[in-house]
Structure formats: structure tokens, C-alpha cells
C-alpha positions as a printed Julia matrix, in Angstrom:
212×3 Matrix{Float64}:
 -10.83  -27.11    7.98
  -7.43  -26.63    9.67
  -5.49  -28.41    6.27
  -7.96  -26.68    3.89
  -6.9   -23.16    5.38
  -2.74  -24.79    5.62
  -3.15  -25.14    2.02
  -4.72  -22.65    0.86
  -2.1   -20.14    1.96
   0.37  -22.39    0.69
   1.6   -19.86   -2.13
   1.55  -16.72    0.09
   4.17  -15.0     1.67
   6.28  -12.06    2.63
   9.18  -11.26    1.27
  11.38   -8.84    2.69
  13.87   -5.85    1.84
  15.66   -4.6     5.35
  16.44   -1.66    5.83
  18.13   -0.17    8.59
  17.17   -1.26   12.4
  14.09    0.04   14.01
  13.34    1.86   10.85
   9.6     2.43   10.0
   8.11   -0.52    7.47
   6.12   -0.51    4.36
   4.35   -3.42    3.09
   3.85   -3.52   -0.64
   0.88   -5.02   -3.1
   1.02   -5.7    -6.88
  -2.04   -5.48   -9.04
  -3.14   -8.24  -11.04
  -7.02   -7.63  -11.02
  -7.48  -10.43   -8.17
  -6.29  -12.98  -10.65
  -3.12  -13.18  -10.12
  -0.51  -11.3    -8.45
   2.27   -9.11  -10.23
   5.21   -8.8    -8.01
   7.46   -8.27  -10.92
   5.95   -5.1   -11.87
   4.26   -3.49   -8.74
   5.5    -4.7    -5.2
   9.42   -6.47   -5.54
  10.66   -3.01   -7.27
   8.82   -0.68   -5.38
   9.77   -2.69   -2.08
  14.03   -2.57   -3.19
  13.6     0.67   -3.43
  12.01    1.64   -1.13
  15.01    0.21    1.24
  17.47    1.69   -0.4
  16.2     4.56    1.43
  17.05    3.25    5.12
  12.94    2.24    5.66
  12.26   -1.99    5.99
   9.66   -2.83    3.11
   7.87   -5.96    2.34
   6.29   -7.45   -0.52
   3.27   -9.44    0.04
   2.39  -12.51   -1.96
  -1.59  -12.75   -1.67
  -4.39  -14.87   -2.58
  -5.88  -13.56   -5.2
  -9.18  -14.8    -3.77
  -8.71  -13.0     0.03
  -6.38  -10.57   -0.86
  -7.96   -8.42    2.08
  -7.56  -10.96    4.71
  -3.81  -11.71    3.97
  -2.88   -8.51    3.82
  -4.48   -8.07    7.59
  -2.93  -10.89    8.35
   0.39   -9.77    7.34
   0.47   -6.69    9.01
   0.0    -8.52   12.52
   2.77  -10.65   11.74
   5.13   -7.6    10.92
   3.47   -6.28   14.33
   3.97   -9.07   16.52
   8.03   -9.4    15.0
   8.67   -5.82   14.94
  11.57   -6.99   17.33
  12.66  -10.32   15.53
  12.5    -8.28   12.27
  13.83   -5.18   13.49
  11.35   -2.76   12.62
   9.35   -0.11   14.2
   5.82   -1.54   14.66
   4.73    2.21   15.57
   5.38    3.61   12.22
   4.27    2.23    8.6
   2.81    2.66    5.31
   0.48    0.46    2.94
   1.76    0.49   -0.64
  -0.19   -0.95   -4.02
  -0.82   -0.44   -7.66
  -4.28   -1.16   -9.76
  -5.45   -3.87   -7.35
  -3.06   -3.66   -4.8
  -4.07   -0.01   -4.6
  -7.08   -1.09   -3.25
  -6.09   -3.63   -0.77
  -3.62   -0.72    0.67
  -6.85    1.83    0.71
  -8.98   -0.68    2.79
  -6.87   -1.21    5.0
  -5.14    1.82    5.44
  -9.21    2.58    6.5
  -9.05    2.41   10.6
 -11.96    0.81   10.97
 -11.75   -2.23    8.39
  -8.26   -2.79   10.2
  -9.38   -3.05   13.61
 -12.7    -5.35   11.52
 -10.24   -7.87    9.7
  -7.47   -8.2    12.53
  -9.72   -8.17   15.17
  -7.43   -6.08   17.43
  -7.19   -2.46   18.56
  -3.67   -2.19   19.1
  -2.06   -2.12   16.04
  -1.81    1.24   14.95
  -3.78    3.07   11.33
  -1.02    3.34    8.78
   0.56    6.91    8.4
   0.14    6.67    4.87
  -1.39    4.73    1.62
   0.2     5.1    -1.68
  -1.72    4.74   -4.3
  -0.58    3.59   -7.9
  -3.57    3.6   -11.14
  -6.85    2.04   -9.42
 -10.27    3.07   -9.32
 -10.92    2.82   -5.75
 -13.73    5.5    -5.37
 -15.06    5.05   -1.69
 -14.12    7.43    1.24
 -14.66    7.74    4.38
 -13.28    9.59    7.91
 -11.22    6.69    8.72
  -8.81    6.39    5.63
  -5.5     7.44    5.88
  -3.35   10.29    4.73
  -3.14    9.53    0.82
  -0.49    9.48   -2.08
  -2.19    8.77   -6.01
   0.21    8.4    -9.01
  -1.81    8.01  -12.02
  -0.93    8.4   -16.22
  -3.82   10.25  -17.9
  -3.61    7.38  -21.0
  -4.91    4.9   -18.56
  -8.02    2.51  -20.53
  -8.14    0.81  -17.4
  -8.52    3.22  -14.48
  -9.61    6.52  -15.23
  -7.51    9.21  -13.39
 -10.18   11.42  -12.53
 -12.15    9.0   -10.07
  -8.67    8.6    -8.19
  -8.39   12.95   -8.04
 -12.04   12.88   -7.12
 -11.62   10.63   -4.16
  -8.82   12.76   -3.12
 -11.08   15.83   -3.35
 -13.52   14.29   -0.81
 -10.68   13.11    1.85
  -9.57   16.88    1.49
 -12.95   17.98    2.44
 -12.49   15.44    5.49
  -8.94   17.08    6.35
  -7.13   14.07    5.5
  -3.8    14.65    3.53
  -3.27   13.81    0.15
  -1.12   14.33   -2.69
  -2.16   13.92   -6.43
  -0.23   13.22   -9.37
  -0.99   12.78  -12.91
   1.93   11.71  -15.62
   0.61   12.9   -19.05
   0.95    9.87  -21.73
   1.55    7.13  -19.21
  -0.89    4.08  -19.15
  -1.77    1.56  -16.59
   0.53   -0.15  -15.11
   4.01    2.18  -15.17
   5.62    0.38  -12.06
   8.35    2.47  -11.15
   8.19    5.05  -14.06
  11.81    4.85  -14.86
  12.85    6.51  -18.2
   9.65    7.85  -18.35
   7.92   11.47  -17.11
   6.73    9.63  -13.76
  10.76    8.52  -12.78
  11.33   10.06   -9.37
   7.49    9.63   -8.21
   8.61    7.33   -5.51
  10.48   10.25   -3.94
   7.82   11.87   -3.63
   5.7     9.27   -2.25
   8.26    8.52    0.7
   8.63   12.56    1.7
   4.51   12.18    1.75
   5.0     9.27    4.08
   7.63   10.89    6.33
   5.57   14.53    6.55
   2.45   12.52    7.71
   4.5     9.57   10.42
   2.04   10.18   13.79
   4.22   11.0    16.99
């Protein structure tokens, strides 16, 4: 069982994108519909630039298969080298687009955290960004919440995203809601188009909502 489980993870991994020492961390997910998993287009990018700011970001190279379970797994790591890696395990956010949206939503969720690292002392994430998904469920223990979606989207329909936002309003969690008219799935960064700068935004959400 031991080898099966060695091999398995064989093709995972964290790859990171310091920032400065002791800053906060963000771990990033790329879509790929649990088939595969685009770094490319929605984790290495977001993760550079997201260090370019001064915060330590990582992007996670997942099963496809238990994409849920590495991701838990990875944030333990980060925790239990938050000295070795020189970041602050006290502070952090859980970035993905399509469906690494969805991985960062469930376990950005306080209670599926503590369920799939089986531990109680790693702290909720102060924020999940959320890039084109349609992750509908909510629930009193998600996390403050970020949603960049394009209205031209034949995958993900915006409105289920500004929905779910609705509802973790009427919980009193944070969230911010944005909507780029023309833009499709799967806009990454949004440079040269009417989403450029959304990342910006996303990291002021993430400051504004960092727990003492």
C-alpha cells in the first residue's frame, strides 16, 4: 500500500515563488476539469505574481484524481516549514481557477480542513479567490471570498458564482464580485484584456480580511 501511495504522488508537487521573509503565503490551483492540471494558465502566473508583491506563493501540482487530499496535504507541509520556508504559517490564502476554484472553496471551508488534515491547529485561510467555476454550495464555515468571472463564459455560468456570494453575504462572510463583460472561461491573468489588474484587487481583498 505504502509503494502504491509513493507512486501515486509521484507527479505532484509544490513549486514555489518566495517572497519576502515571514511574509503571509498563498497556495495556488489551476483548473483542468480534474483531468489534468493547467499550471500554465491558472496557478505558475498567478503564483509569480503574486510574489512580486512581497507575499510567498505556491503552485500546487495535484492529482487530478484527489485533488482535495493533496491540496490538504500541502497546506500542512507549508505549515509544518513555515520556518524552513520562511513564511508566516498564521496568515494565508487559497487561490484557483475553474477547478482549482473549487479545491480553494473546500478547503478554504473550516470544517472540511480540520476533516481532510485531521488537525485543529492549522488555521482557516483569510481568504479564497475564486477564478470562473461553478462551485454553488455554502455554508458558515467558508471563508471570506474573491470571484472573477467573464459573462461569455459556456462553461461556468457567472450568475451561480454571484449567487453563492449572495448567500455568504447573508452569513456575514466577506466577498467581492466581479464580472468582465466579453471574457470567456479561462482568462488567467486577464492581461490586455478588460479583467488586467483583477489580481490587485484580489490581494487588497486578501490583506483587508488577514485575522489578527
Amino acid at each position: 500500500m505504502k509503494s502504491q501511495l509513493i507512486s501515486s504522488r509521484a507527479n505532484t508537487g509544490l513549486y514555489f515563488f518566495r517572497g519576502k521573509e515571514g511574509a503571509p503565503f498563498a497556495i495556488n490551483n489551476a483548473g483542468g476539469g480534474f483531468a489534468y492540471v493547467a499550471a500554465m494558465q491558472d496557478s505558475f502566473p498567478h503564483a509569480l505574481e503574486i510574489s512580486k508583491y512581497g507575499y510567498n506563493a505556491f503552485a500546487l501540482i495535484y492529482r487530478p484524481t484527489n485533488p482535495y487530499e493533496d491540496l490538504a496535504q500541502a497546506i500542512c507541509f507549508i505549515e509544518d516549514h513555515a520556518t524552513e520556508l520562511g513564511v508566516n504559517p498564521r496568515h494565508y490564502s487559497l487561490w484557483g481557477g475553474s477547478a482549482g476554484a473549487r479545491m480553494a472553496a473546500e478547503l478554504g471551508n473550516k470544517e472540511v480542513l480540520y476533516q481532510l488534515t485531521d488537525r485543529s491547529d492549522i488555521p482557516q485561510a483569510d481568504a479564497v479567490i475564486m477564478q470562473y467555476t461553478g462551485f454553488s454550495r455554502v455554508s458558515s464555515a467558508d471563508a471570506p471570498t474573491y470571484v472573477s468571472v467573464g459573462d461569455n463564459d459556456w462553461i461556468a455560468n457567472w450568475r451561480t458564482m454571484k449567487q453563492r456570494l449572495f448567500y455568504l453575504e447573508q452569513l456575514g462572510i466577506p466577498t467581492e464580485f466581479h464580472v468582465y463583460s466579453g471574457l470567456n472561461h479561462g482568462f488567467g491573468l486577464g492581461e490586455g484584456t478588460v479583467a488586467e489588474g483583477w489580481i490587485n484587487d484580489a490581494i487588497n481583498f486578501w490583506k483587508v480580511n488577514m485575522h489578527n
